[in-house]
Amino acid sequence: MKNAATSPPVTSASTNLQGNLGVMSIVMMVVAAAAPLTVMAANSPLIIAMGNGIAAPLDAAIATFIMYLFTAGFIFMSRYVTNAGAFYAYIQKGLGRQVGLASATMAAASYSFIVIALEAYIGYTLSELLHNALGVFIPWWILSIVVVMVVGLLGYRHIEMSSRFLGIALVLEVGVVLLADLVIVATKGVSSLSTEPFTIHAALSGSPGLGIMFAIYCFIGFESTVIFREEARTPDVTIPRATYTAVFGVGIFYVISMWCEVAGVGLNSVVPMANEHTGDMYLLLIHSYMGQVSEDIVNVLLITSLFACILALHNVVVRYQYIMSRYGVLPAGMSSVHADYSSPHVSSFVQTCTSFVGLLILLAIGLDPVTQIYAWGATAGTLGYMAILSLTCISVLVFFNVRNKGLGTVWHTLIAPIGGLVGLLACLWIAIANLPALIGGDNAAIAAWAIGFLVIVTFISGYALASHMKSRYPRRFEALRELA
């Protein structure tokens, strides 16, 4: 890096990403990160079994409202943040450069944890599918590495190639869930959609806190709309529309689909079913209403759903690294933009190598792909994600009510951010309090401590890096102001 210690980072237009992404293209990429079909197959049974049973659709509605409160302040603040720095820029804007960089480090690490966890999980799932369907056995780690390579190739090329693939995958997975909803309603009648799941009695049964927390998990990645700012068409209009569309589109989809799921299994049967068949309850529901062929199709679409989620989150991490490189935090080469694809190809290659090396290390240690790599990685990533959302709410409050009083409406600058912060902190506290149970398996308490420590270290490391830049390379540190 030429004169990295003294020269300001390069931020000329020639280094900017380019694209022509519209509202729906961005929505498809961020909703793909939420993996709607995977949520229905993997998360909804957990909401029912470990949460408050039949109130799953109500939990989804509450989570949607919390995410809307967060979005109201987050998107209003986007008027004053004109780059693709995402949480990095937003938290820095209100809480300063050191906390901002610490948050960026935690965010990038959290998404990376989730990506590696999903890459291990999809390898295991593919291995099981090939063995059961074709009698062919391929070790999970070989399939995981193949997925890493394919994702890396797509991430290396123009963003619109990823957008097209994610769009197709998303339409298929959402379509099959909506078809299942229609079949359930057509078979059992509209009257089967009882309002009981939305009653106070249902809401307070079981563990409502865990139910809402799992529902919050279902929204991971929706806020990444702002990361695609440089590649969006008329970003001041496109980004807010895409974010609100993603929040309400995903939220309504989950509420309706979980409502139909509860009705399809039966109000009195759904909790025992979720406890006995947590891993395959939704597949059994598909089989009972739509037959074996439909179940097989859903099994295949689950693979594409997981792949789409991995690709979407890969693109998010890549753009975090890209923007940090542009401002001298990471090596300058990672902010290179491909001459033909207008993509952050070097950053994509680095993230691909990170996943590859990470999987090999975890494989060498001998960790199980599901109960350890996936469970621990996803948990660590989600804890970091919720912490970053909470810090963003605090930053919005500080920016509008301490640093720049009088900007905006009370709703966008005070009430909504406070509401979002309260909801997110409650979910974060519930997650930490139940961490050993959520991880499960032997030595859960030790694993829980290790995961919590790992998440905290990512934040401390970023803060230490910012402090080092401030004392040793003040010009580079000063240049971070441009992110806000």
XYZ file of C-alpha atoms in Angstrom:
484
model
C 0.000 0.000 0.000
C 1.775 3.095 -1.253
C 2.285 5.699 1.487
C -0.621 4.162 3.394
C 0.475 5.798 6.608
C 0.404 9.343 5.293
C -1.776 9.465 2.226
C -5.549 9.784 2.428
C -7.476 6.899 0.979
C -8.457 6.996 -2.648
C -12.102 7.887 -3.046
C -12.304 9.054 -6.628
C -15.217 8.156 -8.804
C -13.052 5.767 -10.764
C -12.912 3.462 -7.754
C -16.654 3.438 -7.195
C -18.809 0.415 -7.817
C -21.294 0.738 -10.639
C -24.687 -0.749 -11.329
C -28.264 -0.032 -12.252
C -30.120 -1.884 -9.516
C -33.758 -0.969 -9.086
C -36.041 -1.444 -6.067
C -37.006 -5.045 -6.835
C -33.443 -6.118 -7.657
C -32.247 -4.889 -4.258
C -35.286 -6.328 -2.491
C -34.624 -9.735 -4.031
C -31.007 -9.726 -2.854
C -31.762 -8.733 0.721
C -34.831 -10.975 1.046
C -32.764 -13.852 -0.349
C -30.419 -13.308 2.616
C -33.394 -13.928 4.913
C -34.007 -17.261 3.053
C -37.824 -17.396 3.436
C -38.157 -21.109 2.669
C -35.356 -21.988 5.093
C -37.092 -19.870 7.722
C -40.325 -21.801 7.257
C -38.570 -25.186 7.302
C -35.990 -24.542 10.031
C -37.015 -21.511 12.108
C -40.800 -21.714 12.331
C -40.770 -25.080 14.157
C -38.317 -23.561 16.672
C -40.622 -20.576 17.222
C -43.481 -22.995 17.890
C -41.534 -25.535 19.978
C -39.278 -23.246 22.033
C -41.411 -20.100 21.903
C -45.114 -19.687 22.526
C -46.648 -22.378 20.330
C -49.594 -21.357 18.187
C -48.702 -17.663 18.619
C -45.930 -18.006 16.008
C -47.729 -15.746 13.474
C -48.180 -13.131 16.217
C -44.460 -13.364 17.012
C -43.739 -12.713 13.328
C -46.039 -9.675 13.413
C -44.325 -8.285 16.535
C -40.887 -8.854 14.998
C -42.046 -7.047 11.851
C -43.138 -4.078 13.955
C -39.784 -3.985 15.791
C -37.958 -4.074 12.463
C -40.206 -1.291 11.155
C -39.368 0.870 14.198
C -35.685 0.269 13.550
C -36.085 1.031 9.846
C -37.979 4.285 10.423
C -34.968 5.918 12.096
C -32.356 4.043 10.070
C -33.751 5.099 6.693
C -34.496 8.649 7.806
C -30.831 8.940 8.775
C -29.849 7.706 5.303
C -30.538 11.249 4.063
C -27.397 12.287 5.930
C -25.218 9.281 4.967
C -24.330 9.301 1.286
C -22.002 6.302 0.960
C -22.199 2.498 1.015
C -20.662 2.094 4.473
C -23.847 0.670 6.017
C -23.648 0.219 9.808
C -20.047 1.468 9.719
C -21.215 4.883 8.527
C -24.455 5.110 10.503
C -22.950 4.267 13.882
C -19.954 6.509 13.235
C -22.288 9.378 12.385
C -23.738 9.401 15.886
C -21.209 7.654 18.132
C -17.859 8.580 16.591
C -15.214 6.979 14.414
C -13.830 4.560 16.994
C -17.193 3.025 17.850
C -18.085 3.108 14.161
C -15.030 1.113 13.135
C -15.522 -1.302 16.034
C -19.091 -1.849 14.853
C -17.945 -2.396 11.276
C -15.482 -5.045 12.424
C -18.192 -6.770 14.464
C -20.685 -6.587 11.580
C -18.293 -7.989 8.977
C -17.196 -10.755 11.370
C -20.794 -11.579 12.321
C -21.873 -11.969 8.711
C -18.744 -14.038 8.024
C -19.600 -16.368 10.923
C -23.074 -16.880 9.476
C -21.717 -17.454 5.953
C -19.285 -20.152 7.097
C -22.000 -21.735 9.256
C -24.371 -21.884 6.288
C -21.657 -23.232 3.985
C -21.105 -26.130 6.387
C -24.845 -26.706 6.731
C -25.534 -26.708 2.993
C -22.688 -29.181 2.464
C -24.229 -31.534 5.019
C -27.722 -31.094 3.569
C -26.511 -31.717 0.013
C -24.608 -34.813 1.132
C -27.712 -36.213 2.828
C -29.934 -35.399 -0.165
C -27.594 -37.114 -2.648
C -27.260 -40.152 -0.386
C -30.986 -40.547 0.227
C -32.147 -39.753 -3.309
C -29.407 -41.293 -5.460
C -27.456 -43.539 -3.113
C -24.324 -41.471 -3.780
C -22.154 -40.531 -0.812
C -19.971 -37.402 -1.040
C -18.401 -36.009 2.155
C -20.102 -32.803 3.286
C -16.881 -30.767 3.293
C -16.242 -31.431 -0.416
C -19.702 -30.134 -1.271
C -19.230 -27.138 1.034
C -15.997 -26.208 -0.748
C -17.739 -26.508 -4.131
C -20.408 -24.100 -2.867
C -17.689 -21.693 -1.676
C -16.099 -21.722 -5.131
C -19.384 -21.134 -6.988
C -20.385 -18.316 -4.632
C -16.936 -16.786 -5.084
C -17.312 -16.906 -8.862
C -20.702 -15.176 -8.775
C -19.433 -12.606 -6.262
C -16.444 -11.888 -8.503
C -18.630 -10.911 -11.440
C -21.094 -8.052 -11.920
C -23.612 -7.597 -9.118
C -26.510 -7.893 -11.559
C -25.532 -11.519 -12.268
C -25.997 -12.277 -8.560
C -29.225 -10.289 -8.627
C -30.658 -12.373 -11.471
C -29.784 -15.676 -9.805
C -31.144 -14.537 -6.446
C -34.303 -13.302 -8.124
C -35.008 -16.684 -9.711
C -34.227 -18.588 -6.499
C -36.380 -16.223 -4.439
C -39.392 -16.458 -6.747
C -39.242 -20.270 -6.628
C -38.930 -20.571 -2.852
C -41.541 -17.931 -2.075
C -43.832 -19.416 -4.717
C -43.768 -22.901 -3.231
C -44.553 -21.590 0.276
C -47.445 -19.447 -1.001
C -48.735 -22.442 -2.973
C -48.658 -24.515 0.218
C -50.582 -21.730 1.996
C -53.259 -21.776 -0.700
C -53.558 -25.566 -0.643
C -53.956 -25.598 3.144
C -56.651 -22.916 3.050
C -58.415 -24.579 0.097
C -58.356 -27.954 1.855
C -59.378 -26.877 5.349
C -61.327 -23.751 4.474
C -60.856 -20.129 5.434
C -62.544 -20.855 8.765
C -59.504 -22.936 9.758
C -57.536 -19.681 10.073
C -58.594 -19.161 13.665
C -57.813 -15.842 15.366
C -56.718 -17.707 18.499
C -52.987 -17.433 17.607
C -53.355 -13.645 17.926
C -54.976 -13.636 21.380
C -53.321 -12.486 24.595
C -53.693 -15.995 26.028
C -51.704 -17.498 23.152
C -49.126 -14.706 23.219
C -48.332 -15.229 26.898
C -48.170 -19.017 26.743
C -44.837 -20.831 26.707
C -41.842 -18.522 26.222
C -42.973 -15.461 24.224
C -39.536 -13.855 24.512
C -37.846 -16.767 22.755
C -40.576 -16.839 20.122
C -40.078 -13.172 19.248
C -36.291 -13.584 19.352
C -36.409 -16.426 16.820
C -38.743 -14.302 14.689
C -36.184 -11.462 14.748
C -33.615 -13.942 13.412
C -35.811 -14.353 10.339
C -35.046 -10.782 9.211
C -31.257 -11.031 9.060
C -29.851 -9.054 6.144
C -32.805 -6.771 5.344
C -30.857 -3.664 6.392
C -28.132 -4.408 3.828
C -30.102 -2.440 1.222
C -27.903 0.570 2.023
C -24.735 -1.377 1.170
C -25.805 -1.386 -2.491
C -26.107 2.405 -2.611
C -23.311 2.879 -5.174
C -24.833 0.216 -7.417
C -28.426 1.461 -7.149
C -30.391 3.568 -9.612
C -31.345 6.930 -7.983
C -30.281 5.659 -4.524
C -32.059 8.406 -2.541
C -35.351 6.986 -3.795
C -34.471 3.362 -4.441
C -32.852 2.496 -1.088
C -35.710 3.683 1.208
C -38.334 2.035 -0.993
C -36.376 -1.216 -1.152
C -35.865 -1.296 2.619
C -39.512 -0.725 3.522
C -40.615 -3.165 0.829
C -38.269 -5.807 2.238
C -39.401 -5.314 5.840
C -43.137 -5.375 5.186
C -42.962 -7.904 2.350
C -41.013 -10.402 4.441
C -43.059 -9.674 7.556
C -46.460 -10.176 5.922
C -45.170 -13.311 4.191
C -44.073 -14.820 7.527
C -47.274 -13.898 9.348
C -49.515 -15.447 6.679
C -47.362 -18.541 6.136
C -46.921 -19.317 9.844
C -50.645 -18.784 10.362
C -51.356 -21.307 7.602
C -48.729 -23.671 9.034
C -50.367 -23.633 12.466
C -53.812 -24.111 10.888
C -52.550 -26.879 8.620
C -51.122 -28.958 11.458
C -53.918 -28.028 13.859
C -54.066 -25.799 16.924
C -53.981 -28.751 19.317
C -51.374 -30.739 17.393
C -48.831 -28.182 16.233
C -46.803 -27.873 19.472
C -46.360 -31.655 19.985
C -45.551 -31.950 16.274
C -42.927 -29.202 16.476
C -41.310 -30.825 19.503
C -41.212 -34.292 17.946
C -40.292 -33.237 14.398
C -38.415 -29.942 14.786
C -36.168 -30.672 11.828
C -38.773 -31.814 9.305
C -42.178 -30.596 10.482
C -42.672 -28.277 7.525
C -41.639 -30.984 5.056
C -44.134 -33.380 6.663
C -46.802 -30.682 6.336
C -45.994 -30.289 2.621
C -46.132 -34.064 2.178
C -49.509 -34.404 3.897
C -51.180 -31.709 1.783
C -49.282 -31.838 -1.515
C -47.737 -35.311 -1.766
C -44.277 -36.843 -2.093
C -43.337 -35.063 -5.326
C -43.970 -31.683 -3.750
C -41.906 -32.652 -0.712
C -39.027 -33.640 -2.994
C -39.289 -30.317 -4.828
C -39.237 -28.419 -1.538
C -36.147 -30.393 -0.488
C -34.359 -29.227 -3.629
C -35.573 -25.653 -3.200
C -34.257 -25.681 0.367
C -30.807 -26.169 -1.137
C -31.272 -23.252 -3.538
C -32.660 -21.173 -0.656
C -29.566 -21.835 1.433
C -27.317 -21.103 -1.535
C -29.114 -17.830 -2.249
C -28.725 -16.846 1.397
C -24.984 -17.604 1.306
C -24.517 -15.616 -1.911
C -26.447 -12.625 -0.572
C -24.475 -12.538 2.694
C -21.205 -13.056 0.805
C -21.995 -9.901 -1.177
C -22.677 -8.027 2.060
C -19.330 -8.996 3.637
C -17.513 -8.196 0.397
C -18.896 -4.661 0.387
C -18.021 -4.105 4.035
C -14.426 -5.047 3.225
C -14.491 -2.898 0.089
C -15.619 0.246 1.884
C -13.158 -0.262 4.768
C -10.362 -0.696 2.230
C -11.316 2.528 0.447
C -10.803 4.412 3.680
C -7.464 2.890 4.586
C -8.634 0.449 7.254
C -7.878 -2.650 5.176
C -5.193 -3.027 2.456
C -5.844 -0.731 -0.504
C -5.997 -3.574 -3.016
C -9.298 -4.789 -1.561
C -11.025 -1.663 -2.879
C -10.099 -2.499 -6.480
C -13.010 -2.483 -8.903
C -12.964 -4.868 -11.862
C -12.588 -3.066 -15.202
C -15.228 -5.193 -16.946
C -17.591 -6.301 -14.161
C -17.506 -3.115 -12.030
C -17.382 -5.442 -9.026
C -15.187 -5.491 -5.873
C -13.494 -8.595 -7.255
C -10.454 -8.581 -4.941
C -12.642 -8.276 -1.847
C -14.795 -11.122 -3.166
C -11.702 -13.272 -3.679
C -10.493 -12.503 -0.136
C -13.867 -13.465 1.349
C -13.862 -16.687 -0.681
C -10.420 -17.530 0.705
C -11.631 -16.701 4.228
C -14.498 -19.177 3.908
C -12.237 -21.807 2.354
C -9.557 -21.556 5.046
C -12.147 -21.293 7.821
C -13.882 -24.482 6.729
C -10.576 -26.364 6.438
C -9.545 -25.313 9.955
C -12.913 -26.331 11.416
C -12.733 -29.623 9.520
C -9.218 -30.280 10.862
C -10.439 -29.626 14.406
C -13.128 -32.243 13.808
C -16.243 -30.183 14.466
C -19.643 -31.491 13.421
C -21.072 -29.490 10.469
C -24.532 -29.064 12.015
C -24.434 -29.283 15.804
C -21.186 -27.359 16.126
C -20.110 -25.355 13.043
C -23.626 -24.300 12.066
C -25.071 -23.926 15.572
C -22.102 -22.037 16.979
C -21.387 -19.910 13.908
C -25.006 -18.878 13.380
C -25.407 -18.072 17.078
C -22.247 -15.956 17.199
C -23.256 -14.125 14.031
C -26.770 -13.444 15.232
C -25.610 -12.091 18.599
C -23.276 -9.687 16.816
C -26.036 -8.734 14.379
C -28.489 -7.818 17.141
C -25.801 -5.849 18.977
C -25.073 -3.852 15.813
C -28.782 -3.115 15.258
C -29.013 -1.864 18.853
C -25.961 0.383 18.428
C -27.482 1.781 15.237
C -30.642 2.760 17.123
C -28.517 4.490 19.782
C -26.571 6.291 17.063
C -29.781 7.546 15.443
C -30.949 8.878 18.814
C -27.647 10.631 19.512
C -27.345 12.066 16.005
C -30.814 13.650 15.966
C -31.282 14.503 19.637
C -27.760 15.474 20.767
C -25.613 16.384 17.756
C -28.273 17.813 15.429
C -31.352 18.876 17.365
C -34.366 19.948 15.373
C -33.854 17.718 12.339
C -36.781 15.563 11.294
C -39.974 14.526 13.051
C -40.271 13.230 16.599
C -41.466 9.874 15.244
C -38.435 9.236 13.026
C -35.798 10.694 15.343
C -37.013 9.718 18.824
C -40.083 7.519 19.251
C -39.377 4.889 16.565
C -35.650 4.507 17.407
C -36.431 4.151 21.124
C -39.103 1.545 20.387
C -36.758 -0.372 18.097
C -33.944 -0.202 20.665
C -36.142 -1.528 23.483
C -37.340 -4.440 21.339
C -33.851 -5.322 20.109
C -32.208 -5.100 23.541
C -34.928 -7.319 24.990
C -34.262 -9.931 22.290
C -30.502 -9.647 22.801
C -30.887 -10.147 26.546
C -33.137 -13.187 26.004
C -30.603 -14.656 23.564
C -27.707 -14.218 26.012
C -29.729 -15.595 28.946
C -30.666 -18.696 26.938
C -27.375 -19.116 25.082
C -26.416 -22.572 26.458
C -29.882 -23.956 25.673
C -29.840 -22.450 22.183
C -26.434 -23.979 21.421
C -27.276 -27.361 22.929
C -25.111 -30.448 22.981
C -22.272 -31.358 25.316
C -20.313 -28.554 26.986
C -22.957 -26.016 25.969
C -21.981 -23.631 28.768
C -18.325 -23.596 27.680
C -19.320 -23.080 24.044
C -21.664 -20.248 25.081
C -18.850 -18.446 26.925
C -16.513 -18.931 23.971
C -19.068 -17.561 21.502
C -19.825 -14.533 23.666
C -16.111 -13.850 24.066
C -15.536 -14.163 20.300
C -18.256 -11.614 19.502
C -16.904 -9.140 22.061
C -13.350 -9.570 20.726
C -14.439 -8.551 17.209
C -15.754 -5.256 18.614
C -12.714 -4.631 20.836
C -10.352 -5.375 17.948
C -12.035 -2.774 15.753
C -11.954 -0.200 18.527
C -8.273 -0.902 19.160
C -7.529 -0.562 15.442
C -9.290 2.802 15.335
C -7.367 3.986 18.401
C -4.111 2.864 16.792
C -4.962 4.775 13.604
C -5.843 7.861 15.635
C -2.482 7.938 17.420
C -0.151 6.661 14.668
C -1.855 7.646 11.405
C -4.021 10.696 12.165
C -4.610 11.537 8.478
C -6.063 8.108 7.808
C -8.156 8.397 10.953
C -9.344 11.860 9.936
C -10.299 10.500 6.511
C -12.836 8.221 8.200
C -15.013 11.321 8.576
C -15.863 10.922 4.890
C -17.764 7.748 5.773
C -20.271 9.874 7.609
